[in-house]
Coordinates of C-alpha atoms in Angstrom, one line a residue:
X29 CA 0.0 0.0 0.0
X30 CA 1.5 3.2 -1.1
X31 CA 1.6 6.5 1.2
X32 CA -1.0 9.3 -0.3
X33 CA 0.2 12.3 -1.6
X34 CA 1.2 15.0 1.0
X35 CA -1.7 18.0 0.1
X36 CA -0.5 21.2 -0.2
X37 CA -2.2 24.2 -0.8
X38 CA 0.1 27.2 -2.3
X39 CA -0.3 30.6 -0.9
X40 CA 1.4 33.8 -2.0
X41 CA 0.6 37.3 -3.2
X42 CA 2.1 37.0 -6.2
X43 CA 0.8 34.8 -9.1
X44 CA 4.3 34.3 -10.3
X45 CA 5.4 33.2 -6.8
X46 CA 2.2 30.5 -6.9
X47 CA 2.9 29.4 -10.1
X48 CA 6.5 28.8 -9.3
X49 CA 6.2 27.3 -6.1
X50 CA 3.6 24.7 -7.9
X51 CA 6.0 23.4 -10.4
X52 CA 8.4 23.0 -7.6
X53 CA 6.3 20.5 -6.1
X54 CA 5.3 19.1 -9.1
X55 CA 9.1 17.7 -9.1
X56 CA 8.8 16.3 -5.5
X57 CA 7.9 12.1 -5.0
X58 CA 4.6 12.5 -2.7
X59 CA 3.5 15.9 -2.9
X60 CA 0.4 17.8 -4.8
X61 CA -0.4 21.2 -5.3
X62 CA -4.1 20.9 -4.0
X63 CA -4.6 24.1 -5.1
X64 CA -3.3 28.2 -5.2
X65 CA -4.5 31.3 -3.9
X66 CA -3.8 35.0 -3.3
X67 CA -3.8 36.3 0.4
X68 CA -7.5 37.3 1.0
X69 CA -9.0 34.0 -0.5
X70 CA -6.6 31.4 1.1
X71 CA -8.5 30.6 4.5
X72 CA -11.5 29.9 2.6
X73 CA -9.9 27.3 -0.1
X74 CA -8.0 26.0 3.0
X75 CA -11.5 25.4 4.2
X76 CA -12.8 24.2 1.0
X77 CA -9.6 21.7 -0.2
X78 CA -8.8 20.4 3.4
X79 CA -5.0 20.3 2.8
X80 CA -2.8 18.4 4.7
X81 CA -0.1 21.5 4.9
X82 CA -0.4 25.2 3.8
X83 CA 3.2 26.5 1.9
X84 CA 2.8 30.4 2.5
X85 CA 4.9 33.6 0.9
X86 CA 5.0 35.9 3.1
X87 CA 7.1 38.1 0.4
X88 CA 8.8 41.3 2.1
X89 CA 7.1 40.4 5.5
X90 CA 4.1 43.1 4.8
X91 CA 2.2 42.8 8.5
X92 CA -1.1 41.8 5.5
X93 CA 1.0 38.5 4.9
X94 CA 1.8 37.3 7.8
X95 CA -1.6 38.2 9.3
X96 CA -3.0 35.7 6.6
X97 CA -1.1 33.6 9.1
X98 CA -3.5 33.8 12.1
X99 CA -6.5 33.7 9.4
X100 CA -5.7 30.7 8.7
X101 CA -4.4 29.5 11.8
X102 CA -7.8 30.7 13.1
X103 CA -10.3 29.3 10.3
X104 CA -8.4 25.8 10.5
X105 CA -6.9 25.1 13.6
X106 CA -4.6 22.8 13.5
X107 CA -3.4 22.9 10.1
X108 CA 0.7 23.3 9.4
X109 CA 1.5 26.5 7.7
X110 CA 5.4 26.4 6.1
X111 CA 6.1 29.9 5.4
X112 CA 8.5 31.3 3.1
X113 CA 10.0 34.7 3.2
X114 CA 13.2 37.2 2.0
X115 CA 13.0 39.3 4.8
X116 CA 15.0 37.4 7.3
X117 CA 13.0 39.9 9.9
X118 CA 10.2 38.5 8.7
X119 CA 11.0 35.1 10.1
X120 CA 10.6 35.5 13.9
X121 CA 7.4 37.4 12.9
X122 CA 5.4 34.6 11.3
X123 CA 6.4 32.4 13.9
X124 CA 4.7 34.5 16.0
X125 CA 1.4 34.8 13.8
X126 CA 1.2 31.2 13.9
X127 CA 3.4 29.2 11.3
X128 CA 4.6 26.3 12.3
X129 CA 7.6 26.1 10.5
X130 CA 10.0 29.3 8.9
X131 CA 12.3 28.8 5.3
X132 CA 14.1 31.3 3.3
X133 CA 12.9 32.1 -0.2
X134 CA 15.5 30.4 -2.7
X135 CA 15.4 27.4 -0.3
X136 CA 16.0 24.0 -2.3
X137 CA 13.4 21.9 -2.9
X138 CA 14.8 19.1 -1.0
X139 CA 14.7 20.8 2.4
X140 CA 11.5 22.5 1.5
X141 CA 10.0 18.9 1.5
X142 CA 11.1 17.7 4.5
X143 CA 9.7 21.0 6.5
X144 CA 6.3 20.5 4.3
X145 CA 6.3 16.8 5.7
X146 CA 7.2 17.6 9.4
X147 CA 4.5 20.2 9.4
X148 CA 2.5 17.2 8.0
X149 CA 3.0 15.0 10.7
X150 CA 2.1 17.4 13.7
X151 CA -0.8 15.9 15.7
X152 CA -4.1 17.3 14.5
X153 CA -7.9 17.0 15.1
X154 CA -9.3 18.4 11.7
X155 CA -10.7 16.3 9.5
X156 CA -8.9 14.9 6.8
X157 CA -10.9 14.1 3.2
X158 CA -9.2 11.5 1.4

């Protein structure tokens, strides 16, 4: 019996970002891009698609990014966020708006995939589709 696909749902201001970060993950054994979405409309796909971890660019560290953080922290308790950033300020910050895990951006895709799977295997109660 073969392990599903690790769920991840893409989240970034900036369609090129989104688009980028998909493909990335395209190349990974065990992961799927569940879906993409811009800032204001990720809690509600994270709601709708039921992803197993949220990857989240929090760009420059604007405080509207990394509050996307606690919206979707709040909306879906329980569910990892892996958050990416160029600010190394930024960092600290999203930790403290929830994420549960911090990477550069220009990280390499092999330890991107193991932060997206330890995010994955954090306890949680929310339900899982499958």
């Amino acid at each position: 019996m073969s392990t599903p696909e690790l769920r991840v749902l893409i989240v970034s201001p900036n369609p090129l970002a989104r688009g980028g970060l998909a493909a990335m993950l395209e190349g990974m054994a065990g992961m799927k891009a569940v879906g993409s979405a811009g800032v204001p409309e990720a809690a509600s796909l994270a709601g709708q698609l039921l992803p197993d971890v949220v990857l989240l660019d929090v760009g420059d560290g604007e405080i509207e990014d990394l509050d996307a953080i606690a919206r979707l922290a709040g909306a879906q308790p329980g569910l990892p966020i892996v958050a990416l950033t160029g600010e190394p300020g930024a960092l600290t910050q999203a930790l403290a708006f929830g994420a549960s895990a911090l990477l550069p951006v220009g990280v390499d895709s092999q330890t991107l995939a193991a932060a997206l799977l330890d995010g994955s295997n954090r306890p949680s109660t929310r339900p899982r589709s499958r």
